CSV table of C-alpha atoms in Angstrom, one decimal:
chain,number,residue,atom,x,y,z
S,1,MET,CA,203.1,-94.6,-248.6
S,2,GLY,CA,200.6,-91.8,-249.1
S,3,GLY,CA,197.7,-94.2,-248.5
S,4,ILE,CA,199.2,-95.4,-245.2
S,5,LEU,CA,199.9,-91.8,-244.0
S,6,GLY,CA,196.4,-90.8,-245.0
S,7,ARG,CA,194.9,-93.7,-243.1
S,8,GLU,CA,196.9,-92.8,-240.0
S,9,THR,CA,196.0,-89.2,-240.2
S,10,ARG,CA,192.3,-90.1,-240.5
S,11,LEU,CA,192.6,-92.5,-237.5
S,12,PHE,CA,194.4,-89.8,-235.4
S,13,LYS,CA,191.7,-87.2,-236.2
S,14,ALA,CA,188.9,-89.7,-235.3
S,15,GLU,CA,190.6,-90.6,-232.0
S,16,HIS,CA,191.2,-86.9,-231.3
S,17,HIS,CA,187.6,-86.1,-231.9
S,18,MET,CA,186.6,-89.0,-229.6
S,19,LYS,CA,188.8,-87.8,-226.7
S,20,GLN,CA,188.0,-84.1,-227.0
S,21,PRO,CA,184.4,-84.3,-225.5
S,22,LEU,CA,185.7,-86.6,-222.8
S,23,ILE,CA,188.4,-84.0,-221.7
S,24,ASN,CA,185.8,-81.2,-221.8
S,25,GLN,CA,183.5,-83.2,-219.7
S,26,ARG,CA,186.2,-83.8,-217.1
S,27,ALA,CA,187.2,-80.2,-217.0
S,28,LEU,CA,183.6,-79.1,-216.6
S,29,LEU,CA,183.1,-81.7,-213.8
S,30,ARG,CA,186.2,-80.4,-212.0
S,31,LEU,CA,185.0,-76.8,-212.4
S,32,ALA,CA,181.5,-77.8,-211.1
S,33,LEU,CA,183.1,-79.5,-208.1
S,34,GLY,CA,185.3,-76.5,-207.4
S,35,LEU,CA,182.3,-74.1,-207.5
S,36,ALA,CA,180.3,-76.4,-205.3
S,37,VAL,CA,183.1,-76.5,-202.7
S,38,ILE,CA,183.4,-72.7,-202.8
S,39,ALA,CA,179.6,-72.3,-202.5
S,40,ALA,CA,179.6,-74.7,-199.5
S,41,LEU,CA,182.4,-72.8,-197.8
S,42,PHE,CA,180.6,-69.5,-198.4
S,43,PHE,CA,177.2,-70.6,-197.2
S,44,GLY,CA,178.8,-72.4,-194.3
S,45,PHE,CA,180.6,-69.3,-193.3
S,46,THR,CA,177.4,-67.2,-193.7
S,47,TRP,CA,175.5,-69.8,-191.6
S,48,PHE,CA,178.0,-69.7,-188.8
S,49,LYS,CA,178.1,-65.9,-188.9
S,50,SER,CA,174.3,-65.7,-188.8
S,51,LEU,CA,174.2,-68.0,-185.8
S,52,GLY,CA,177.0,-65.9,-184.2
S,53,SER,CA,178.4,-69.1,-182.7
S,54,ASP,CA,182.2,-69.7,-182.9
S,55,ILE,CA,183.2,-73.1,-184.3
S,56,GLY,CA,183.4,-75.4,-181.2
S,57,ASP,CA,181.0,-73.2,-179.2
S,58,LEU,CA,177.6,-74.3,-180.5
S,59,GLY,CA,174.4,-75.0,-178.6
S,60,PRO,CA,173.0,-73.8,-175.3
S,61,ALA,CA,174.8,-73.6,-171.9
S,62,ASN,CA,173.2,-74.7,-168.7
S,63,THR,CA,173.7,-71.7,-166.4
S,64,ALA,CA,170.5,-72.0,-164.2
S,65,GLY,CA,171.5,-71.0,-160.6
S,66,MET,CA,174.9,-69.5,-161.7
S,67,LEU,CA,175.9,-66.1,-160.3
S,68,ALA,CA,178.3,-63.9,-162.3
S,69,ALA,CA,180.4,-61.2,-160.6
S,70,ILE,CA,183.8,-59.3,-160.7
S,71,GLN,CA,186.6,-60.4,-158.4
S,72,SER,CA,189.5,-58.1,-157.6
S,73,THR,CA,193.0,-59.5,-158.3
S,74,GLU,CA,196.5,-58.4,-157.4
S,75,GLY,CA,197.0,-56.7,-160.8
S,76,GLY,CA,193.4,-56.0,-161.9
S,77,ALA,CA,190.0,-57.7,-161.9
S,78,ARG,CA,188.4,-60.7,-163.5
S,79,ALA,CA,185.0,-62.0,-164.2
S,80,ILE,CA,183.9,-65.1,-162.4
S,81,VAL,CA,180.9,-67.3,-162.0
S,82,ILE,CA,179.7,-69.1,-158.9
S,83,ARG,CA,178.1,-72.3,-159.9
S,84,ALA,CA,174.9,-73.7,-158.3
S,85,ASP,CA,177.0,-76.1,-156.3
S,86,GLY,CA,179.2,-73.3,-154.9
S,87,ARG,CA,182.3,-73.8,-157.1
S,88,LEU,CA,184.0,-70.5,-158.2
S,89,GLU,CA,185.3,-70.4,-161.7
S,90,PRO,CA,187.3,-67.5,-163.2
S,91,CYS,CA,186.9,-66.3,-166.8
S,92,PRO,CA,189.6,-67.8,-169.1
S,93,ASP,CA,192.6,-65.6,-170.0
S,94,SER,CA,192.1,-63.2,-167.1
S,95,GLU,CA,195.5,-63.6,-165.4
S,96,GLY,CA,198.0,-60.8,-164.8
S,97,GLU,CA,197.0,-57.1,-165.1
S,98,VAL,CA,193.8,-57.9,-167.0
S,99,VAL,CA,190.8,-55.7,-166.0
S,100,ASP,CA,187.3,-57.2,-166.4
S,101,ARG,CA,185.0,-54.5,-165.2
S,102,GLU,CA,181.4,-55.5,-166.1
S,103,VAL,CA,179.4,-58.6,-166.8
S,104,SER,CA,175.9,-59.0,-168.5
S,105,TRP,CA,174.0,-62.1,-169.2
S,106,GLN,CA,172.4,-62.8,-172.6
S,107,PRO,CA,168.6,-62.7,-172.2
S,108,ASP,CA,168.5,-66.5,-172.5
S,109,GLY,CA,171.4,-67.0,-170.0
S,110,ASN,CA,173.4,-69.1,-172.5
S,111,ARG,CA,176.4,-66.7,-172.6
S,112,LEU,CA,178.0,-63.9,-170.5
S,113,PHE,CA,179.3,-60.7,-172.0
S,114,VAL,CA,182.3,-59.2,-170.3
S,115,SER,CA,183.8,-55.7,-170.8
S,116,SER,CA,187.6,-56.4,-170.6
S,117,ASP,CA,191.0,-54.9,-171.7
S,118,ARG,CA,192.6,-58.3,-172.0
S,119,GLU,CA,194.0,-57.9,-175.5
S,120,ASP,CA,195.3,-54.4,-176.1
S,121,ARG,CA,194.4,-52.5,-173.0
S,122,THR,CA,191.3,-51.2,-174.8
S,123,PHE,CA,188.0,-52.4,-173.3
S,124,HIS,CA,186.1,-54.6,-175.7
S,125,LEU,CA,183.1,-56.9,-175.2
S,126,TYR,CA,183.8,-60.6,-175.0
S,127,ARG,CA,181.3,-63.5,-175.1
S,128,TRP,CA,182.0,-66.2,-172.6
S,129,ASN,CA,180.3,-69.6,-172.4
S,130,PRO,CA,180.9,-70.5,-168.7
S,131,GLU,CA,180.0,-74.1,-169.3
S,132,SER,CA,182.4,-74.9,-172.1
S,133,GLY,CA,185.0,-72.2,-171.2
S,134,ALA,CA,185.0,-70.8,-174.8
S,135,ILE,CA,185.5,-67.0,-175.0
S,136,SER,CA,185.7,-64.7,-178.0
S,137,ARG,CA,186.0,-61.0,-178.7
S,138,ARG,CA,182.8,-59.6,-180.1
S,139,THR,CA,183.6,-55.9,-180.8
S,140,LEU,CA,186.0,-54.6,-183.4
S,141,GLY,CA,188.1,-51.5,-184.0
S,142,THR,CA,190.1,-49.5,-181.5
S,143,ARG,CA,187.4,-47.8,-179.5
S,144,GLY,CA,186.5,-49.1,-176.0
S,145,TYR,CA,183.2,-50.5,-175.0
S,146,SER,CA,181.5,-50.6,-171.6
S,147,ALA,CA,178.1,-51.0,-169.8
S,148,PRO,CA,176.7,-53.9,-171.8
S,149,PHE,CA,172.9,-54.3,-171.5
S,150,PHE,CA,170.3,-56.7,-173.0
S,151,PRO,CA,166.5,-56.4,-172.8
S,152,PRO,CA,164.7,-59.4,-171.3
S,153,SER,CA,164.1,-62.5,-173.3
S,154,ASN,CA,160.4,-61.8,-174.0
S,155,VAL,CA,161.4,-58.8,-176.1
S,156,PRO,CA,161.4,-59.7,-179.9
S,157,ASN,CA,165.0,-60.0,-181.2
S,158,ALA,CA,166.4,-59.6,-177.7
S,159,LEU,CA,169.6,-61.3,-178.6
S,160,ARG,CA,170.2,-58.8,-181.3
S,161,SER,CA,169.3,-55.8,-179.2
S,162,GLY,CA,172.2,-55.2,-176.8
S,163,LEU,CA,173.3,-51.7,-175.8
S,164,THR,CA,176.8,-50.5,-175.0
S,165,VAL,CA,178.6,-47.2,-174.5
S,166,SER,CA,181.7,-46.2,-176.4
S,167,GLY,CA,183.3,-42.8,-176.9
S,168,GLY,CA,180.5,-41.1,-175.1
S,169,LYS,CA,177.9,-42.5,-177.5
S,170,VAL,CA,175.4,-45.4,-177.2
S,171,PHE,CA,175.8,-48.3,-179.7
S,172,GLY,CA,173.9,-51.4,-180.3
S,173,PHE,CA,175.4,-54.8,-180.3
S,174,SER,CA,174.3,-58.4,-181.0
S,175,ALA,CA,175.0,-61.6,-179.3
S,176,ARG,CA,175.4,-63.1,-182.8
S,177,GLU,CA,177.2,-60.6,-185.0
S,178,ALA,CA,180.2,-58.4,-184.3
S,179,ASP,CA,178.4,-55.3,-185.4
S,180,THR,CA,177.9,-52.1,-183.4
S,181,PRO,CA,175.5,-49.5,-185.0
S,182,GLN,CA,175.2,-46.1,-183.4
S,183,MET,CA,172.0,-45.6,-181.4
S,184,LEU,CA,172.4,-42.3,-179.5
S,185,PRO,CA,172.6,-39.7,-180.7
S,186,PRO,CA,170.3,-41.1,-183.4
S,187,VAL,CA,171.9,-41.3,-186.8
S,188,GLY,CA,169.5,-39.6,-189.2
S,189,ARG,CA,170.4,-37.2,-191.9
S,190,GLU,CA,174.1,-36.3,-191.6
S,191,VAL,CA,175.2,-32.7,-191.6
S,192,ASN,CA,178.6,-31.5,-193.0
S,193,GLN,CA,180.5,-29.5,-190.4
S,194,GLY,CA,181.8,-27.3,-193.1
S,195,HIS,CA,185.5,-27.1,-192.3
S,196,GLU,CA,188.5,-29.2,-193.3
S,197,GLY,CA,188.8,-32.3,-191.3
S,198,GLY,CA,185.4,-31.7,-189.7
S,199,GLY,CA,183.6,-34.6,-191.3
S,200,VAL,CA,179.9,-35.0,-190.6
S,201,VAL,CA,177.7,-35.1,-187.6
S,202,GLY,CA,174.2,-36.5,-187.1
S,203,GLN,CA,171.3,-34.0,-187.2
S,204,PHE,CA,170.6,-34.6,-183.5
S,205,ASP,CA,174.2,-34.1,-182.2
S,206,ALA,CA,173.8,-30.4,-181.6
S,207,LEU,CA,170.6,-30.9,-179.7
S,208,TYR,CA,172.2,-33.6,-177.5
S,209,GLN,CA,175.2,-31.3,-176.9
S,210,THR,CA,172.8,-28.8,-175.2
S,211,LEU,CA,171.8,-31.6,-172.7
S,212,GLY,CA,175.1,-33.2,-171.8
S,213,GLN,CA,178.6,-34.1,-172.8
S,214,SER,CA,178.7,-37.9,-173.1
S,215,PHE,CA,176.7,-41.0,-172.2
S,216,ARG,CA,177.5,-43.2,-169.2
S,217,THR,CA,174.8,-45.9,-169.4
S,218,ALA,CA,171.7,-46.8,-171.4
S,219,GLN,CA,168.7,-49.3,-171.2
S,220,TRP,CA,165.7,-50.2,-173.3
S,221,VAL,CA,162.2,-49.3,-172.2
S,222,HIS,CA,158.9,-50.6,-173.8
S,223,GLY,CA,160.7,-53.4,-175.7
S,224,THR,CA,163.1,-51.7,-178.1
S,225,GLN,CA,161.0,-48.6,-178.7
S,226,TRP,CA,162.6,-46.2,-176.1
S,227,ILE,CA,166.1,-45.8,-174.7
S,228,ALA,CA,166.6,-44.4,-171.3
S,229,ALA,CA,170.1,-43.0,-171.0
S,230,VAL,CA,172.2,-41.1,-168.4
S,231,MET,CA,174.5,-38.3,-169.8
S,232,LYS,CA,177.3,-36.6,-168.0
S,233,ARG,CA,177.2,-32.8,-167.8
S,234,ASP,CA,179.6,-30.1,-166.8
S,235,VAL,CA,178.2,-30.5,-163.4
S,236,GLY,CA,176.4,-33.8,-162.5
S,237,GLU,CA,174.3,-35.9,-164.9
S,238,VAL,CA,171.0,-35.8,-166.8
S,239,LEU,CA,168.5,-38.6,-167.6
S,240,ILE,CA,167.0,-38.5,-171.1
S,241,LEU,CA,164.4,-40.6,-173.0
S,242,GLN,CA,164.7,-41.2,-176.7
S,243,ASN,CA,161.9,-42.6,-178.9
S,244,MET,CA,163.7,-44.9,-181.4
S,245,GLN,CA,160.5,-45.5,-183.5
S,246,PRO,CA,159.0,-42.0,-183.9
S,247,THR,CA,156.0,-41.5,-186.1
S,248,LYS,CA,156.3,-37.7,-186.2
S,249,GLU,CA,159.3,-35.5,-186.5
S,250,GLN,CA,158.6,-33.8,-183.2
S,251,ASP,CA,158.7,-37.2,-181.5
S,252,ALA,CA,162.3,-37.7,-182.5
S,253,ALA,CA,163.7,-35.2,-180.1
S,254,PRO,CA,165.1,-36.4,-176.8
S,255,ILE,CA,163.1,-35.9,-173.6
S,256,PRO,CA,165.1,-34.7,-170.5
S,257,VAL,CA,163.6,-36.1,-167.3
S,258,VAL,CA,165.7,-35.2,-164.3
S,259,SER,CA,169.2,-34.0,-163.4
S,260,GLY,CA,171.4,-34.3,-160.3
S,261,ASP,CA,174.9,-35.2,-159.1
S,262,ARG,CA,174.4,-38.9,-159.9
S,263,ILE,CA,171.5,-40.8,-161.5
S,264,GLU,CA,171.0,-44.6,-161.4
S,265,ILE,CA,168.3,-46.4,-163.4
S,266,ASP,CA,166.6,-49.7,-163.9
S,267,THR,CA,163.8,-50.7,-166.3
S,268,PHE,CA,161.1,-53.3,-166.5
S,269,GLY,CA,158.7,-53.5,-169.5
S,270,GLY,CA,157.4,-50.0,-169.9
S,271,ILE,CA,158.5,-48.6,-166.5
S,272,LEU,CA,161.7,-46.8,-165.7
S,273,VAL,CA,162.7,-46.3,-162.1
S,274,TYR,CA,165.4,-43.8,-161.3
S,275,SER,CA,167.3,-42.5,-158.2
S,276,VAL,CA,168.8,-39.1,-158.1
S,277,MET,CA,171.4,-37.9,-155.7
S,278,ASN,CA,171.3,-34.1,-155.1
S,279,PHE,CA,168.4,-33.4,-157.4
S,280,ARG,CA,168.6,-30.4,-159.8
S,281,LEU,CA,166.3,-29.0,-162.4
S,282,VAL,CA,167.3,-29.9,-165.9
S,283,ASP,CA,166.8,-26.2,-166.9
S,284,PRO,CA,166.2,-23.8,-164.0
S,285,ARG,CA,164.6,-21.4,-166.5
S,286,GLY,CA,161.7,-23.8,-166.9
S,287,ALA,CA,161.1,-24.5,-163.2
S,288,PRO,CA,157.6,-25.8,-162.3
S,289,GLU,CA,155.5,-23.3,-160.4
S,290,GLU,CA,155.6,-25.3,-157.2
S,291,PHE,CA,159.4,-24.8,-157.2
S,292,VAL,CA,159.3,-21.1,-157.3
S,293,LYS,CA,158.7,-19.0,-154.1
S,294,ASP,CA,158.8,-15.2,-154.1
S,295,GLY,CA,160.5,-15.3,-157.5
S,296,VAL,CA,163.3,-17.7,-156.3
S,297,VAL,CA,163.7,-21.3,-157.5
S,298,THR,CA,163.6,-23.5,-154.4
S,299,ILE,CA,163.8,-27.3,-154.6
S,300,PRO,CA,161.9,-28.8,-151.7
S,301,PHE,CA,164.0,-32.0,-151.5
S,302,ARG,CA,167.6,-33.2,-151.8
S,303,HIS,CA,167.4,-36.8,-153.0
S,304,VAL,CA,164.6,-38.6,-154.8
S,305,VAL,CA,163.4,-41.9,-156.3
S,306,GLY,CA,160.8,-41.8,-159.1
S,307,ALA,CA,159.3,-43.6,-162.0
S,308,ILE,CA,158.1,-42.8,-165.5
S,309,ASP,CA,156.5,-44.5,-168.4
S,310,PRO,CA,157.9,-42.9,-171.6
S,311,GLN,CA,154.5,-43.3,-173.3
S,312,LYS,CA,152.9,-41.3,-170.5
S,313,PRO,CA,155.5,-38.7,-169.4
S,314,ALA,CA,152.8,-36.5,-167.8
S,315,GLU,CA,152.1,-39.3,-165.3
S,316,GLN,CA,155.7,-39.4,-163.9
S,317,PHE,CA,155.6,-39.8,-160.1
S,318,GLN,CA,157.8,-39.8,-157.1
S,319,ILE,CA,158.3,-42.9,-154.9
S,320,ALA,CA,160.4,-41.4,-152.2
S,321,ARG,CA,162.3,-38.2,-151.4
S,322,THR,CA,164.4,-36.8,-148.6
S,323,LEU,CA,165.1,-33.3,-147.3
S,324,ASP,CA,168.7,-33.7,-146.2
S,325,ASP,CA,171.8,-35.7,-146.7
S,326,GLU,CA,171.1,-38.2,-143.9
S,327,THR,CA,169.3,-40.5,-146.4
S,328,ALA,CA,170.1,-40.8,-150.1
S,329,PHE,CA,169.3,-43.7,-152.5
S,330,GLY,CA,171.6,-46.0,-154.4
S,331,VAL,CA,171.0,-48.1,-157.6
S,332,PRO,CA,167.4,-49.4,-158.0
S,333,ALA,CA,166.9,-53.1,-158.9
S,334,ILE,CA,163.4,-53.9,-160.1
S,335,SER,CA,162.0,-57.3,-159.0
S,336,PRO,CA,161.3,-60.0,-161.7
S,337,ASP,CA,157.5,-59.4,-161.5
S,338,GLY,CA,157.9,-55.6,-161.8
S,339,THR,CA,156.0,-54.7,-158.7
S,340,LEU,CA,158.7,-53.4,-156.4
S,341,PHE,CA,162.4,-52.6,-156.4
S,342,LEU,CA,165.5,-53.0,-154.2
S,343,VAL,CA,167.6,-50.0,-153.3
S,344,THR,CA,170.3,-49.3,-150.8
S,345,VAL,CA,169.9,-46.2,-148.5
S,346,GLY,CA,172.3,-44.2,-146.4
S,347,PRO,CA,174.0,-40.8,-145.9
S,348,TYR,CA,175.1,-38.9,-149.0
S,349,ASP,CA,178.9,-38.4,-149.2
S,350,GLY,CA,178.8,-35.4,-151.5
S,351,TYR,CA,180.6,-37.1,-154.3
S,352,GLY,CA,177.8,-38.9,-156.2
S,353,ALA,CA,177.8,-41.8,-153.8
S,354,ILE,CA,176.2,-43.0,-150.6
S,355,ARG,CA,177.5,-44.8,-147.5
S,356,ALA,CA,174.8,-47.5,-147.5
S,357,ASN,CA,173.5,-48.6,-144.1
S,358,ALA,CA,170.4,-50.6,-145.2
S,359,LEU,CA,168.8,-52.5,-148.0
S,360,VAL,CA,165.1,-51.9,-148.5
S,361,THR,CA,162.3,-52.7,-150.9
S,362,MET,CA,159.6,-50.3,-152.1
S,363,PRO,CA,156.5,-50.8,-154.3
S,364,ILE,CA,156.6,-49.0,-157.6
S,365,VAL,CA,153.6,-46.7,-156.9
S,366,PRO,CA,153.3,-43.0,-156.0
S,367,GLU,CA,154.6,-42.4,-152.4
S,368,GLY,CA,155.8,-46.0,-152.4
S,369,HIS,CA,158.1,-45.2,-149.4
S,370,ARG,CA,155.1,-45.7,-147.2
S,371,GLY,CA,155.3,-49.4,-148.0
S,372,ALA,CA,159.1,-49.6,-147.7
S,373,ARG,CA,160.4,-52.7,-145.9
S,374,THR,CA,164.0,-53.2,-144.6
S,375,ILE,CA,165.5,-56.5,-145.8
S,376,LEU,CA,168.9,-56.0,-144.2
S,377,GLU,CA,170.8,-53.4,-142.2
S,378,GLY,CA,174.5,-52.7,-142.6
S,379,GLU,CA,177.0,-51.7,-145.3
S,380,VAL,CA,175.3,-53.4,-148.3
S,381,VAL,CA,176.0,-52.7,-152.0
S,382,ASP,CA,175.2,-54.1,-155.5
S,383,PRO,CA,171.9,-55.8,-154.8
S,384,SER,CA,170.3,-57.9,-157.5
S,385,TRP,CA,167.4,-60.4,-157.9
S,386,HIS,CA,167.4,-64.1,-158.6
S,387,PRO,CA,164.8,-64.8,-161.4
S,388,ASN,CA,162.7,-66.7,-158.8
S,389,GLY,CA,161.8,-63.3,-157.3
S,390,HIS,CA,162.7,-64.4,-153.8
S,391,THR,CA,166.5,-64.6,-153.5
S,392,ILE,CA,168.7,-61.5,-153.4
S,393,ALA,CA,172.4,-61.3,-154.0
S,394,PHE,CA,174.5,-58.5,-152.6
S,395,VAL,CA,178.0,-57.5,-151.5
S,396,ARG,CA,179.0,-56.9,-147.9
S,397,ARG,CA,182.3,-57.0,-145.9
S,398,THR,CA,183.1,-59.9,-143.7
S,399,ALA,CA,184.6,-59.8,-140.2
S,400,GLU,CA,188.0,-60.0,-141.9
S,401,GLY,CA,187.2,-57.0,-144.2
S,402,LYS,CA,186.7,-58.9,-147.4
S,403,ARG,CA,183.9,-57.8,-149.8
S,404,ALA,CA,182.1,-61.1,-150.1
S,405,ILE,CA,179.0,-62.1,-152.1
S,406,TRP,CA,176.0,-63.0,-150.0
S,407,THR,CA,172.5,-64.1,-150.6
S,408,ILE,CA,169.4,-63.6,-148.6
S,409,GLU,CA,165.7,-64.3,-149.0
S,410,SER,CA,163.4,-61.3,-149.6
S,411,ASP,CA,161.8,-61.8,-146.2
S,412,GLY,CA,165.2,-61.3,-144.6
S,413,SER,CA,165.9,-65.0,-143.8
S,414,SER,CA,168.5,-67.5,-144.9
S,415,GLU,CA,171.5,-65.1,-145.1
S,416,LYS,CA,174.5,-66.9,-146.6
S,417,ASN,CA,178.1,-66.0,-147.5
S,418,LEU,CA,178.9,-67.6,-150.9
S,419,THR,CA,182.6,-66.5,-151.2
S,420,GLY,CA,183.8,-66.5,-147.6
S,421,GLU,CA,187.3,-65.0,-147.4
S,422,LEU,CA,188.2,-65.8,-151.0
S,423,GLY,CA,188.7,-62.2,-152.0
S,424,ASN,CA,186.9,-59.0,-152.9
S,425,PHE,CA,183.9,-59.1,-155.2
S,426,SER,CA,181.4,-56.7,-156.8
S,427,LYS,CA,178.4,-56.6,-159.2
S,428,PRO,CA,176.9,-60.0,-158.6
S,429,VAL,CA,174.1,-60.9,-161.1
S,430,PHE,CA,172.2,-64.2,-161.4
S,431,SER,CA,171.7,-66.0,-164.7
S,432,PRO,CA,168.2,-65.4,-166.1
S,433,GLN,CA,167.8,-69.1,-166.7
S,434,THR,CA,165.3,-70.8,-164.3
S,435,VAL,CA,165.7,-74.3,-165.7
S,436,ARG,CA,168.5,-76.2,-167.3
S,437,SER,CA,168.8,-75.8,-171.1
S,438,ARG,CA,168.6,-78.9,-173.3
């Protein structure tokens, strides 16, 4: 009996030793497969995040010839696109009391960014593919975002260099990641406010507070080296320039340019064009000598359009100016070749706006008003250029009183109503694409 039991025990032990490595190998194989799946999911997620493309919304969109705008609705406003064939298509999920208030094309024209309160009555930035219809929220948190702006496509990392305004400050945003780093006031060394609940502030916050209260809009100049921004003040607004790549500490301070009731800007390459309604000195205590007569500061004009290169601030020049409120200037729109700009002109209404009665172009040179040319007369607003440099979009009322979107050639020919009596529209802007994407 003992011999039999001994032999069975030896057989069991031998069989057990044979199975043990096989079980270990299978466990290791399952572990390796599990790790591989986890790694694949992680890297897949990282890849999609780096692309910034939602699943199901990959690849380019063909938007050449499209025109984006805002259409008023019974309960609010919605973003729309007008296709090259004339079809009007609203942004998805814009029914009811949704308010879409601004649109901005990506530099490559593949997507539109819309500032909208469609989710929680807080304005966020949404990315819309007008070809596929896909739309997704691209800003996080509870703060609201407005005034989205991208530099042109020839700027390095243009897709990652958007600007937006939130809570009175300027933030960056990317077409690819849902990330919004603070840009203005610049975030350098943080300073403790020194009281309970005070938190910290950036080292430039106090300096900016001497200039204005909050930012309204911002654009890049000279690639992504400078930001031009308009700040609200107790009375009116101020235009400032901020070097985002300073090499010396003194170059990190903001440069105030002009002040007035209302300031509008547009940029092209290294040039900033601005219009000022009811011009004021940024600091009357530092008035130029030509503004002082018999010890009294006297400003010799009311409204002005000017230009400045942040790299050469001493060479700032005036393009046009007026002495009374019969003629003031609206929002400038620089042509695609950077040689001239569109602007509406008309009487100043005293509340930071004009009653436009003409659309003109002026060359971007000192005293450029001498080369001004009227494109169209009448109540015209929101002009913008087609990337071909010839076609202009604008808003004007129809005979029935609707604010329609029109186009016209820069020589004043071929005027066309695109929206007829379909509703009231504003802020038309062409896709930057000139040819269809592949």
